[in-house]
Short mmCIF file of C-alpha atoms in Angstrom, two decimals:
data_model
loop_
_atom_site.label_atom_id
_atom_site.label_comp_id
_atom_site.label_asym_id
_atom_site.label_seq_id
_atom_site.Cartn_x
_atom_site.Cartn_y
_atom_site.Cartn_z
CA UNK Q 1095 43.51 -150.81 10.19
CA UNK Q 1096 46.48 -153.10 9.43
CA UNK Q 1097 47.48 -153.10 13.21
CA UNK Q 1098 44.29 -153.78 14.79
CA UNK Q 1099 42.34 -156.20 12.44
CA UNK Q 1100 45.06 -158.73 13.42
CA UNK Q 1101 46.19 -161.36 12.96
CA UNK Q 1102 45.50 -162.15 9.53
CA UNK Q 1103 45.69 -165.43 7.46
CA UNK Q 1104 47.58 -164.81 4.13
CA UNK Q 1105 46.79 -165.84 0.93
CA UNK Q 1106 49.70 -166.59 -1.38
CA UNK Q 1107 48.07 -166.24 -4.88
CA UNK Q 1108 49.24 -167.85 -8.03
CA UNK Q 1109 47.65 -166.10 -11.19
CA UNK Q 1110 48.32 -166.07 -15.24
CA UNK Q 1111 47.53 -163.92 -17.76
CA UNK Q 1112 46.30 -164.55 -21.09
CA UNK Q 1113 49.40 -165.13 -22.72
CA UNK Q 1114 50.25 -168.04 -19.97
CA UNK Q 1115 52.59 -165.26 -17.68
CA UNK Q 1116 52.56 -166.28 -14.11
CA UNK Q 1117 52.23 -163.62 -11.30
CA UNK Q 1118 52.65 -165.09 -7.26
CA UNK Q 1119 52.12 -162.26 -4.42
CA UNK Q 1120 50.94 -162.87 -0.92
CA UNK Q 1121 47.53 -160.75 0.22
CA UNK Q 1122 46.66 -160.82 3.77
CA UNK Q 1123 42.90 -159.20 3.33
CA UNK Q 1124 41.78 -162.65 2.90
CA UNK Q 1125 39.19 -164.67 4.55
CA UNK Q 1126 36.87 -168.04 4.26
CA UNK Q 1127 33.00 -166.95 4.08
CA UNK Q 1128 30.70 -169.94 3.53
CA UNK Q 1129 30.99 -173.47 4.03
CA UNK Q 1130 28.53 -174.98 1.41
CA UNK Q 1131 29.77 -174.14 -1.44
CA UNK Q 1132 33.39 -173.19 -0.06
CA UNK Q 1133 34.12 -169.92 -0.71
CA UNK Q 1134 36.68 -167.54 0.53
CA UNK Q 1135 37.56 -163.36 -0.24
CA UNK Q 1136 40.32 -161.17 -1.20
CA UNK Q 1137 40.89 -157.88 -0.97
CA UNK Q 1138 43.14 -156.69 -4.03
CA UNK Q 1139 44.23 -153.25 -3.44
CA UNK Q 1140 44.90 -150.76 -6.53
CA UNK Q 1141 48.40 -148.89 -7.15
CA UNK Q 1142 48.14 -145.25 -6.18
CA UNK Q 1143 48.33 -144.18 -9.72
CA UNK Q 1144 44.85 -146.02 -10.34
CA UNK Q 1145 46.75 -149.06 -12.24
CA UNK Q 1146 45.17 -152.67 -11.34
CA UNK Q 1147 47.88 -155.05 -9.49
CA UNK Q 1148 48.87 -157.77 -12.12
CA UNK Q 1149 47.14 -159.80 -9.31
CA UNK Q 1150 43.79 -158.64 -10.22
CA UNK Q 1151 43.94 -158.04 -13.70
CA UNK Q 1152 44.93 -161.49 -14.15
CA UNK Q 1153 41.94 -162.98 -11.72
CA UNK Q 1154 39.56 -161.34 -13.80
CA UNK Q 1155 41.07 -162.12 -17.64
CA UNK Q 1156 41.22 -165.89 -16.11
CA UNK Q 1157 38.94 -166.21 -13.87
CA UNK Q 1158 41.32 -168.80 -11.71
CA UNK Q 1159 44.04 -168.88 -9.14
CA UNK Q 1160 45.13 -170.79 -6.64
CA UNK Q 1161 45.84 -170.00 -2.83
CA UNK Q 1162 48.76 -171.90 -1.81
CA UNK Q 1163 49.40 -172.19 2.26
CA UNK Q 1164 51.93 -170.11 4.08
CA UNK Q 1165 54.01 -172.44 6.55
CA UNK Q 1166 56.72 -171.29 8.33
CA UNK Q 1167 59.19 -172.85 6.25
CA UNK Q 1168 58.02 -170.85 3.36
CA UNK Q 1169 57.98 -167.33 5.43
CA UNK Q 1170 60.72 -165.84 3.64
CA UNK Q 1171 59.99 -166.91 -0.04
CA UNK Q 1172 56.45 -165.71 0.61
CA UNK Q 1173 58.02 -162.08 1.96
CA UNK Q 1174 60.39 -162.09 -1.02
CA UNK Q 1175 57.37 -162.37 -3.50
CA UNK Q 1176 55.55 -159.41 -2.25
CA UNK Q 1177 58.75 -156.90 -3.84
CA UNK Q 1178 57.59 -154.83 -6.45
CA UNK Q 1179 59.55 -155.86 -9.57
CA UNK Q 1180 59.45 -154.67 -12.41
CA UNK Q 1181 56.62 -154.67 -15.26
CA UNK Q 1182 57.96 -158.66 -17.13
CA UNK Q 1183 60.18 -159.76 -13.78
CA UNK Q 1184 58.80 -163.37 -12.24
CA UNK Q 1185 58.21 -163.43 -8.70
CA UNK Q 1186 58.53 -167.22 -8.81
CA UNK Q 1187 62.05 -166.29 -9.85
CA UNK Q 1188 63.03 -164.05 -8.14
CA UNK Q 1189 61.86 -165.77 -4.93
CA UNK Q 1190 63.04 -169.16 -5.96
CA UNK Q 1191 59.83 -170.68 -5.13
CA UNK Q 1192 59.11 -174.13 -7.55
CA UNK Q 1193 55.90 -174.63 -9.41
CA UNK Q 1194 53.79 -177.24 -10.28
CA UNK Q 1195 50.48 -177.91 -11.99
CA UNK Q 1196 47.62 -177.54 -10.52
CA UNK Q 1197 44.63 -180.16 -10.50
CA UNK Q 1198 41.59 -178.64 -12.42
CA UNK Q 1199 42.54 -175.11 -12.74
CA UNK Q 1200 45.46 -173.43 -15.21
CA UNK Q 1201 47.60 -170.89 -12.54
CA UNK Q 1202 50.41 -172.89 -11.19
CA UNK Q 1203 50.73 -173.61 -7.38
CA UNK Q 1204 53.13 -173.79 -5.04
CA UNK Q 1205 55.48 -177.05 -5.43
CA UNK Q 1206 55.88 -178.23 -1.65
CA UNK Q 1207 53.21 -175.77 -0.44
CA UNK Q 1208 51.03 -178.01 2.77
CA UNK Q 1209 47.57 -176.99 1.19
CA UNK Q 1210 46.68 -175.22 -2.09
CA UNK Q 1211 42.95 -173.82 -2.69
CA UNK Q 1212 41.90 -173.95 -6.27
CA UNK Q 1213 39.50 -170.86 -6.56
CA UNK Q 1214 37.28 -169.57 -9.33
CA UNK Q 1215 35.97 -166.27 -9.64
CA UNK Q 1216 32.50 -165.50 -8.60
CA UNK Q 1217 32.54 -161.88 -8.17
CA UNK Q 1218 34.50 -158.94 -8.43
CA UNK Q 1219 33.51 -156.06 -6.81
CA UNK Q 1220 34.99 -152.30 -6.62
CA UNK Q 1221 35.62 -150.64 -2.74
CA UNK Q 1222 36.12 -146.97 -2.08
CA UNK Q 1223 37.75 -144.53 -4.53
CA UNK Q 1224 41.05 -144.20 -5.24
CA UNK Q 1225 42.89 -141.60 -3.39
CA UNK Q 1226 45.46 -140.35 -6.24
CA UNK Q 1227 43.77 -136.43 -7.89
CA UNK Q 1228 44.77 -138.31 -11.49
CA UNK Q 1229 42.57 -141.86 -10.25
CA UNK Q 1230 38.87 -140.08 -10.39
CA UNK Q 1231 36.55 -142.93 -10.59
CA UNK Q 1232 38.68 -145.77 -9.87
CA UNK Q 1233 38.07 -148.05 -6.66
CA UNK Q 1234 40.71 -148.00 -3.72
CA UNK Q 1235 40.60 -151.91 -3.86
CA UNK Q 1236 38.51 -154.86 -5.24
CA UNK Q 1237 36.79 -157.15 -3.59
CA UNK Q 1238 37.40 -161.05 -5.27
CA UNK Q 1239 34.80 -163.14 -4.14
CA UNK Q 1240 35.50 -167.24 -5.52
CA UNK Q 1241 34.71 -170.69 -4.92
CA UNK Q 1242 36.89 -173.22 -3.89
CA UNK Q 1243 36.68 -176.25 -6.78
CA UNK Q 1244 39.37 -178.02 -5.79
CA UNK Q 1245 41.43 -178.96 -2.16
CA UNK Q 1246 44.85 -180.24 -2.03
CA UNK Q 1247 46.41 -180.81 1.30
CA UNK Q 1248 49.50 -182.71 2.17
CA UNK Q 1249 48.04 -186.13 3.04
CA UNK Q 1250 50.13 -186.37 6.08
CA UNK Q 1251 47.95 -183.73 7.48
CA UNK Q 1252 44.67 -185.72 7.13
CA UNK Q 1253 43.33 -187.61 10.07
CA UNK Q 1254 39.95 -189.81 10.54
CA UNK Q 1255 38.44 -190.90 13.54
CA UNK Q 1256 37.39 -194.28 14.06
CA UNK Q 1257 34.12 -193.70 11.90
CA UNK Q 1258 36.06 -192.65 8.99
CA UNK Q 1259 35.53 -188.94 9.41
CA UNK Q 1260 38.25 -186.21 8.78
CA UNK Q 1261 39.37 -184.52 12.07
CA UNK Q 1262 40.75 -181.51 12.84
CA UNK Q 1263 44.14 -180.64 11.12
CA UNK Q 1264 46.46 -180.46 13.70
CA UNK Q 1265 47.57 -176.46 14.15
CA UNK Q 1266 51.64 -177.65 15.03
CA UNK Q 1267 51.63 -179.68 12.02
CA UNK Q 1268 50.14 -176.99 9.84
CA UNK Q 1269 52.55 -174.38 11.03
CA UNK Q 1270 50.40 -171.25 9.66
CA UNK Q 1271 51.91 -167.93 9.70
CA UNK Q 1272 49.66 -164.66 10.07
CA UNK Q 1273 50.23 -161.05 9.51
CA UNK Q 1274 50.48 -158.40 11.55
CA UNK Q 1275 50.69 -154.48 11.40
CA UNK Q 1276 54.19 -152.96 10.07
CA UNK Q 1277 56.53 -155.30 8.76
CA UNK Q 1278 55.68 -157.91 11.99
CA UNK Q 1279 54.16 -161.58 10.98
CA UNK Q 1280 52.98 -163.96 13.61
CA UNK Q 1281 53.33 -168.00 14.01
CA UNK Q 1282 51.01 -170.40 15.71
CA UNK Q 1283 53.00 -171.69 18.11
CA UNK Q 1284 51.57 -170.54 21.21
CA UNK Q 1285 47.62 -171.92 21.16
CA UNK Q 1286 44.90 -172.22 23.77
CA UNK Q 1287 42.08 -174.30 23.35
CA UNK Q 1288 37.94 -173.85 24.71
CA UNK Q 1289 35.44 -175.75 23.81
CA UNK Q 1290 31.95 -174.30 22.57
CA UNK Q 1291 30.11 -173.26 26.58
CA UNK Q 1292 27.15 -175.57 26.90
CA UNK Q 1293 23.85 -173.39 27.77
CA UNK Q 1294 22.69 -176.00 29.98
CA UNK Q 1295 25.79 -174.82 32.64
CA UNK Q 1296 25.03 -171.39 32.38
CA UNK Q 1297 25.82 -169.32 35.23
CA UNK Q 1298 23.36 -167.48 37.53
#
């Protein structure tokens, strides 16, 4: 599955729990889905022994995270948060990546990050069944369905044309990375660009 639904975009998610405890893990099941509102997915897998990832227990105590963009320069720190530490160990820590507040939601984001989504929850819902004989009942993965409140994007990165309205990000500049099957990740440095085919030249 990993290997051929590829590449992937990553989501680097910043959550807290209840008692203000941050949590940052990357999740590359993650996609944009509508436009108007903006909303985007995640797929939150469960741990084999049917315990929720502190991920997803903390998405739906809160209701709130934020997705902070994965640039190349932050391909390593994003790697080093996805090592399963211990039950009270910091990923921000123990990755060294800096925080800062976020605008209208309470998870912290990713201090230097190019983009950060705001997101709140919208729905949560339960996939498959868990494969472990002592999990009977519980999903294989949840499905986090949110809206995007709130866009922050390095303002470097924002262009207008000569009406005033936002162009298209430029891809170098942006620098996403993308996940692959195995241990492999991909950058976006080799590009080809088509436009939309006009029906009006279509061929006989």
């Amino acid at each position: 599955m990993t290997d051929l639904v590829a590449p992937r975009p990553i989501a680097w998610v910043s959550s807290e729990d209840g008692q203000g405890r941050r949590n940052l893990a990357p999740f590359s099941y993650y996609q944009a889905v509508c436009s108007q509102p903006p909303m985007i997915v995640i797929s939150i897998a469960w741990h084999p022994d049917g315990r929720m990832k502190d991920t997803l227990a903390n998405i739906l105590e809160r209701r709130e995270f934020v997705v902070s963009h994965v640039s190349e320069p932050w391909l390593a720190a994003m790697n080093a948060t996805s090592a399963a530490l211990a039950p009270g160990e910091s990923e921000w820590e123990f990755a060294d990546v800096p925080a800062e507040p976020a605008s209208v939601v309470g998870p912290a984001r990713v201090a230097g990050a190019l983009a950060h989504l705001e997101c709140r929850l919208t729905q949560a819902i339960p996939l498959g069944v868990g494969l472990g004989a002592s999990t009977p009942g519980k999903p294989s993965a949840t499905l986090v369905l949110a809206e995007v409140v709130h866009f922050a994007v390095a303002a470097d990165l924002l262009q207008r044309d000569a009406r005033g309205r936002l162009t298209a990000i430029d891809p170098g500049r942006l620098a996403a990375v993308g996940r692959l099957g195995g241990i492999a990740y991909t950058r976006t440095t080799d590009r080809v660009s088509l436009a939309r085919p006009d029906p009006a030249k279509r061929r006989d």
